[in-house]
Amino acid sequence: MRVLITGAAGFLGSHLADRFLLDHHAVVGLDNFVTGHPDNIAHLVGRDSFEFIRHNISTYTFVAGPLDGVLHFASPASPVDYLEHPIPTLKVGALGTHNALGLAKAKGARFFLASTSEVYGDPLVHPQTESYWGNVNPIGPRGVYDEAKRYAEAMTMAYHRYHGMDTRIVRIFNTYGPRMRPRDGRVVSNFIVQALCGEPLTVYGDGSQTRSFCYVDDEIDGIYRLFMGGDSQPVNIGNPDEYTVRQLAEIVVAATGSTSPIEYKPLPVDDPKVRRPDITRARSLLGWEPKVDVREGVARTVEYFRSLLDSERMRPRDEPAPRPAPRSAT
Ligand code: UDP
């Protein structure tokens, strides 16, 4: 197969590219580096079966040659990132999905949408099943991501129903692991980087809100199985083990041996109080369930961030980049 992955230099996109290449497929990666990073695909550049196109999928997109799959993973996905890029986030969910669907249709390719647990908003049903319609504030700060992804799901189903296209929708729950951007603002990366840098761990609110954290290898395995098998109805892929944010802080402190204190900060607007996937459908449809326990996954992720400790990528978001050294007068 030859597949196109949008957002290929991102956290999930780059792991997905690895997975297709491992199974001897060819991958065309596309990214504009809004939140992706060249380091994530540096090991792939130059390989025969990997091509890279630097391009914004929210604009007209041409890809030469046949494609068997189009996997649309491009989007800011951390709340801090989509608050910083609200309009590109809306555009990539709406216009980007439309362009990616149009490309898949022209090539006769299977289309795969990376959707999100955010379509459930601040959920009133717990755990969340795919049949739940969600509780989303369209005009709140998170609306730019949530509504774009909901629109993307609607657009995908319209292409499936109207054009008879072969489509998939995965609803991805909180996922973590190597290649997350160190300062992307998400809770796992924040806590680990803060712990390694000796900074306080920033717990928002009282830390009693819950999330369920899936290690990236498990998430990619579920996504790959859904692409290869599965059907057109949405599937939750995530780890159903639920933790409070405070518990996660304790796990990270234990994994790093850090002496960082906890610092409480205001809870962001519309921050969901609970989140946990019901994965009954993934289990029966794909024979999939996660295998990596959060303590094991956090330990592996700590090793990754440790390897970046001297990198300028660990610099806090609000700290200006160092100025280039002045040129010598000679
Ligand atoms: N959070 C936190 N401290 C941080 C970053 C996040 O307490 O430094 C909380 C956040 O308020 C939310 C949870 O951790 O309740 C997960 O946040 P994240 O940004 O990872 O993603 P979300 O699940 O909200 O999309």
Coordinates of C-alpha atoms and ligand atoms in Angstrom, one line a residue:
M1 CA 0.0 0.0 0.0
R2 CA 1.0 3.6 -0.4
V3 CA -0.6 5.9 2.2
L4 CA -0.7 9.7 2.8
I5 CA -0.4 10.8 6.5
T6 CA -1.2 14.4 7.2
G7 CA 0.5 15.7 10.4
A8 CA 3.3 13.1 9.8
A9 CA 5.8 15.2 11.8
G10 CA 3.5 15.2 14.8
F11 CA 3.5 13.0 17.8
L12 CA 0.9 10.4 16.5
G13 CA 1.5 11.0 12.8
S14 CA 5.2 10.1 13.1
H15 CA 4.5 6.9 15.1
L16 CA 1.9 5.9 12.6
A17 CA 4.3 6.4 9.7
D18 CA 6.8 4.1 11.5
R19 CA 4.0 1.5 11.8
F20 CA 3.1 1.5 8.1
L21 CA 6.8 1.4 7.1
L22 CA 7.4 -1.5 9.5
D23 CA 4.8 -3.5 7.6
H24 CA 6.6 -2.6 4.3
H25 CA 4.1 -0.1 3.0
A26 CA 5.1 3.2 1.4
V27 CA 4.3 6.5 3.3
V28 CA 3.9 10.0 2.0
G29 CA 4.1 12.3 5.0
L30 CA 2.7 15.8 4.9
D31 CA 3.2 18.5 7.6
N32 CA 3.5 22.3 7.9
F33 CA 5.3 22.2 11.3
V34 CA 2.7 24.4 13.1
T35 CA 3.0 21.9 16.0
G36 CA 4.9 19.0 14.4
H37 CA 8.7 18.9 14.5
P38 CA 11.3 17.8 11.9
D39 CA 13.1 15.7 14.6
N40 CA 10.1 13.3 14.7
I41 CA 10.7 12.2 11.1
A42 CA 14.5 12.8 10.9
H43 CA 15.0 9.0 11.0
L44 CA 12.7 8.5 8.0
V45 CA 14.0 11.1 5.7
G46 CA 16.1 9.5 2.9
R47 CA 14.4 6.1 3.1
D48 CA 13.1 4.8 -0.3
S49 CA 9.6 4.1 1.0
F50 CA 9.1 7.5 2.7
E51 CA 8.5 10.9 1.0
F52 CA 7.8 14.1 2.7
I53 CA 5.9 17.1 1.5
R54 CA 5.9 20.4 3.5
H55 CA 2.4 21.7 3.0
N56 CA -0.7 23.0 4.8
I57 CA -3.6 20.5 4.1
S58 CA -6.1 23.3 4.8
T59 CA -5.1 24.6 1.3
Y60 CA -5.5 22.8 -2.1
T61 CA -3.4 19.7 -2.0
F62 CA -1.9 17.8 -4.9
V63 CA -0.1 14.4 -4.4
A64 CA 1.3 12.6 -7.4
G65 CA 0.8 8.9 -8.0
P66 CA -1.6 6.3 -6.5
L67 CA -2.8 6.3 -2.9
D68 CA -4.5 3.4 -1.1
G69 CA -5.1 5.4 2.1
V70 CA -5.4 9.0 3.4
L71 CA -5.0 9.3 7.1
H72 CA -5.8 12.8 8.4
F73 CA -3.9 13.4 11.6
A74 CA -2.9 17.1 11.1
S75 CA -4.2 19.4 13.9
P76 CA -3.0 21.1 17.0
A77 CA -4.2 18.7 19.7
S78 CA -3.1 20.2 23.0
P79 CA -5.5 22.7 24.5
V80 CA -2.7 25.3 24.9
D81 CA -1.8 24.9 21.2
Y82 CA -5.3 25.2 19.9
L83 CA -5.9 28.2 22.0
E84 CA -2.8 29.7 20.5
H85 CA -3.8 28.8 17.0
P86 CA -7.6 28.9 17.1
I87 CA -8.3 29.7 13.4
P88 CA -5.7 27.2 11.9
T89 CA -7.3 24.6 14.3
L90 CA -10.8 25.3 12.9
K91 CA -9.4 25.3 9.4
V92 CA -7.6 22.0 9.6
G93 CA -10.6 20.3 11.0
A94 CA -12.9 21.8 8.4
L95 CA -11.1 22.7 5.2
G96 CA -8.2 20.3 5.9
T97 CA -10.7 17.4 6.3
H98 CA -12.5 18.5 3.2
N99 CA -9.3 18.6 1.1
A100 CA -8.1 15.2 2.5
L101 CA -11.5 13.6 1.7
G102 CA -11.4 15.1 -1.8
L103 CA -7.9 13.7 -2.3
A104 CA -9.0 10.3 -1.0
K105 CA -12.0 10.3 -3.3
A106 CA -9.9 11.2 -6.4
K107 CA -7.5 8.4 -5.7
G108 CA -10.1 5.8 -4.7
A109 CA -8.3 5.6 -1.3
R110 CA -9.7 4.6 2.1
F111 CA -10.1 7.7 4.3
F112 CA -9.2 7.7 8.0
L113 CA -10.1 10.5 10.4
A114 CA -8.2 11.2 13.6
S115 CA -11.1 12.4 15.8
T116 CA -11.0 12.9 19.5
S117 CA -12.7 12.2 22.9
E118 CA -13.2 16.0 22.9
V119 CA -16.3 15.4 20.7
Y120 CA -17.9 14.3 24.0
G121 CA -17.0 17.7 25.6
D122 CA -17.5 17.8 29.4
P123 CA -19.4 14.5 29.4
L124 CA -22.6 13.8 31.2
V125 CA -22.3 10.0 30.5
H126 CA -19.4 8.1 32.1
P127 CA -17.5 6.2 30.8
Q128 CA -18.1 7.5 27.2
T129 CA -19.6 5.1 24.7
E130 CA -19.5 5.9 20.9
S131 CA -23.3 6.3 21.0
Y132 CA -23.1 9.3 23.3
W133 CA -23.6 12.7 21.5
G134 CA -21.6 14.8 23.9
N135 CA -21.8 18.0 25.8
V136 CA -19.8 20.6 24.0
N137 CA -19.8 24.4 24.4
P138 CA -19.5 25.7 20.8
I139 CA -18.4 29.2 21.8
G140 CA -16.0 28.4 24.6
P141 CA -12.3 28.4 24.1
R142 CA -12.1 24.6 23.4
G143 CA -14.9 24.9 20.8
V144 CA -12.4 25.6 18.1
Y145 CA -11.1 22.1 18.4
D146 CA -14.2 20.2 19.6
E147 CA -16.5 21.7 16.9
A148 CA -13.9 21.3 14.1
K149 CA -13.5 17.6 14.9
R150 CA -17.3 17.2 15.2
Y151 CA -17.6 18.9 11.8
A152 CA -14.9 16.6 10.5
E153 CA -16.8 13.5 11.6
A154 CA -20.0 14.9 9.9
M155 CA -18.1 15.5 6.7
T156 CA -16.5 12.1 6.8
M157 CA -19.9 10.4 7.2
A158 CA -21.4 12.6 4.4
Y159 CA -18.6 11.4 2.0
H160 CA -19.2 7.8 3.2
R161 CA -23.0 8.0 2.7
Y162 CA -23.2 10.2 -0.4
H163 CA -20.1 9.1 -2.3
G164 CA -20.0 5.6 -1.0
M165 CA -16.4 6.1 0.2
D166 CA -14.6 3.6 2.5
T167 CA -14.0 5.6 5.7
R168 CA -12.9 5.2 9.3
I169 CA -13.2 7.5 12.4
V170 CA -11.1 6.9 15.5
R171 CA -11.9 8.9 18.7
I172 CA -8.5 9.2 20.4
F173 CA -8.4 9.6 24.1
N174 CA -5.5 11.2 26.0
T175 CA -2.3 9.6 24.6
Y176 CA 1.3 10.1 25.7
G177 CA 4.8 8.9 25.0
P178 CA 8.1 9.7 23.2
R179 CA 7.9 12.5 20.6
M180 CA 5.4 14.6 22.5
R181 CA 6.6 18.2 22.3
P182 CA 8.3 18.9 25.6
R183 CA 6.4 22.2 26.2
D184 CA 3.2 21.3 24.3
G185 CA 1.2 22.1 27.5
R186 CA -0.5 18.7 28.0
V187 CA -0.5 17.2 31.4
V188 CA 1.8 14.2 30.9
S189 CA 4.5 16.2 29.1
N190 CA 4.2 19.2 31.4
F191 CA 4.5 17.1 34.6
I192 CA 7.5 15.0 33.3
V193 CA 9.4 18.0 31.9
Q194 CA 8.7 20.1 35.1
A195 CA 9.8 17.2 37.3
L196 CA 13.0 16.7 35.3
C197 CA 13.8 20.5 35.2
G198 CA 13.2 20.9 39.0
E199 CA 10.2 23.2 38.3
P200 CA 6.9 22.9 40.3
L201 CA 4.3 20.5 38.9
T202 CA 1.4 22.7 37.8
V203 CA -1.9 21.1 38.8
Y204 CA -4.9 22.9 37.4
G205 CA -7.9 23.3 39.8
D206 CA -7.8 20.9 42.7
G207 CA -6.5 18.1 40.5
S208 CA -9.6 15.9 41.2
Q209 CA -10.5 15.9 37.5
T210 CA -9.8 12.6 35.8
R211 CA -8.3 11.4 32.5
S212 CA -7.4 8.0 31.2
F213 CA -3.9 7.8 29.7
C214 CA -3.0 5.5 26.8
Y215 CA 0.6 4.8 25.9
V216 CA 1.4 5.7 22.3
D217 CA 2.3 2.1 21.2
D218 CA -1.1 0.9 22.3
E219 CA -2.9 3.8 20.6
I220 CA -1.0 3.2 17.3
D221 CA -1.8 -0.5 17.4
G222 CA -5.5 0.3 17.8
I223 CA -5.5 2.9 15.0
Y224 CA -3.6 0.5 12.6
R225 CA -6.1 -2.3 13.3
L226 CA -9.0 0.1 12.7
F227 CA -7.5 1.2 9.4
M228 CA -6.9 -2.3 8.2
G229 CA -10.2 -3.8 9.5
G230 CA -13.0 -2.0 11.2
D231 CA -16.0 -0.2 9.7
S232 CA -17.3 3.3 9.1
Q233 CA -18.7 3.9 12.6
P234 CA -16.6 5.8 15.2
V235 CA -14.4 3.7 17.5
N236 CA -13.0 4.9 20.8
I237 CA -9.3 4.0 21.2
G238 CA -7.9 4.8 24.6
N239 CA -6.9 3.2 27.9
P240 CA -9.9 2.8 30.3
D241 CA -7.7 3.0 33.5
E242 CA -8.8 6.3 35.0
Y243 CA -6.6 8.6 37.2
T244 CA -7.1 12.0 38.8
V245 CA -4.6 14.6 37.7
R246 CA -3.2 14.6 41.3
Q247 CA -2.6 10.9 41.1
L248 CA -0.8 11.4 37.8
A249 CA 1.4 14.0 39.5
E250 CA 2.4 11.5 42.2
I251 CA 3.2 8.8 39.5
V252 CA 5.4 11.3 37.7
V253 CA 7.2 12.3 40.9
A254 CA 7.8 8.7 41.8
A255 CA 9.1 7.8 38.2
T256 CA 11.5 10.7 38.1
G257 CA 12.6 10.8 41.8
S258 CA 12.0 14.6 41.6
T259 CA 11.7 16.8 44.6
S260 CA 9.5 19.3 42.7
P261 CA 6.6 20.6 44.7
I262 CA 3.0 20.8 43.4
E263 CA 1.7 24.3 42.5
Y264 CA -2.0 24.7 42.1
K265 CA -3.2 26.9 39.2
P266 CA -6.7 28.0 38.0
L267 CA -8.7 25.4 36.1
P268 CA -9.0 26.2 32.4
V269 CA -12.5 27.2 31.1
D270 CA -14.7 24.2 30.2
D271 CA -12.0 21.7 31.4
P272 CA -13.8 18.3 31.3
K273 CA -14.3 16.9 34.9
V274 CA -14.0 13.3 33.9
R275 CA -12.9 11.2 30.9
R276 CA -12.7 7.5 30.3
P277 CA -13.4 5.5 27.2
D278 CA -15.7 2.6 27.0
I279 CA -13.7 0.3 24.7
T280 CA -16.2 -2.5 24.3
R281 CA -16.5 -1.7 20.6
A282 CA -12.7 -1.7 20.0
R283 CA -12.5 -5.0 21.8
S284 CA -15.1 -6.8 19.8
L285 CA -14.5 -5.2 16.4
L286 CA -10.7 -5.1 16.4
G287 CA -9.7 -7.6 19.2
W288 CA -7.8 -4.6 20.7
E289 CA -7.1 -3.5 24.2
P290 CA -4.2 -1.6 25.7
K291 CA -1.3 -3.5 27.3
V292 CA 1.0 -0.8 28.8
D293 CA 0.3 0.2 32.4
V294 CA 0.6 4.0 33.1
R295 CA 3.6 3.5 35.4
E296 CA 5.5 1.6 32.7
G297 CA 4.5 4.1 30.0
V298 CA 5.5 7.1 32.1
A299 CA 8.9 5.5 32.8
R300 CA 9.5 5.1 29.1
T301 CA 8.4 8.6 28.4
V302 CA 10.6 10.0 31.2
E303 CA 13.6 8.3 29.4
Y304 CA 12.6 10.2 26.2
F305 CA 12.4 13.6 27.9
R306 CA 15.7 12.9 29.7
S307 CA 17.4 12.5 26.4
L308 CA 16.2 16.0 25.4
L309 CA 17.3 17.6 28.6
D310 CA 20.1 19.6 27.0
S311 CA 18.0 20.5 24.0
E312 CA 16.6 24.0 23.4
R313 CA 13.2 22.3 22.9
M314 CA 12.9 22.0 26.7
R315 CA 12.8 25.8 27.0
P316 CA 9.6 27.1 28.6
R317 CA 7.1 28.5 26.2
D318 CA 7.1 31.9 27.7
E319 CA 10.9 32.2 27.7
P320 CA 12.3 34.0 24.7
A321 CA 14.7 32.2 22.5
P322 CA 18.3 33.0 23.2
R323 CA 19.6 35.7 20.8
P324 CA 22.2 34.6 18.3
A325 CA 25.8 35.4 19.4
P326 CA 27.0 38.6 17.9
R327 CA 29.3 38.2 14.9
S328 CA 32.9 38.9 15.6
A329 CA 34.3 42.1 14.1
T330 CA 37.0 40.4 12.0
Ligands
UDP1 N1 -3.5 19.8 33.5 C1 -2.9 20.2 34.7 N2 -1.6 20.7 34.7 C2 -1.0 20.9 33.5 C3 -1.6 20.6 32.3 C4 -2.9 20.0 32.3 O1 -3.4 20.0 35.8 O2 0.2 21.4 33.5 C5 -4.9 19.2 33.6 C6 -5.9 19.9 32.7 O3 -6.6 20.9 33.4 C7 -6.8 18.7 32.4 C8 -5.9 17.5 32.4 O4 -4.7 17.9 33.1 O5 -7.8 18.6 33.5 C9 -5.5 17.0 31.0 O6 -5.1 18.1 30.3 P1 -4.4 18.0 28.9 O7 -4.0 19.4 28.5 O8 -3.4 17.0 28.9 O9 -5.6 17.5 27.9 P2 -7.2 17.5 27.9 O10 -7.5 16.1 28.4 O11 -7.7 18.5 28.8 O12 -7.5 17.7 26.5

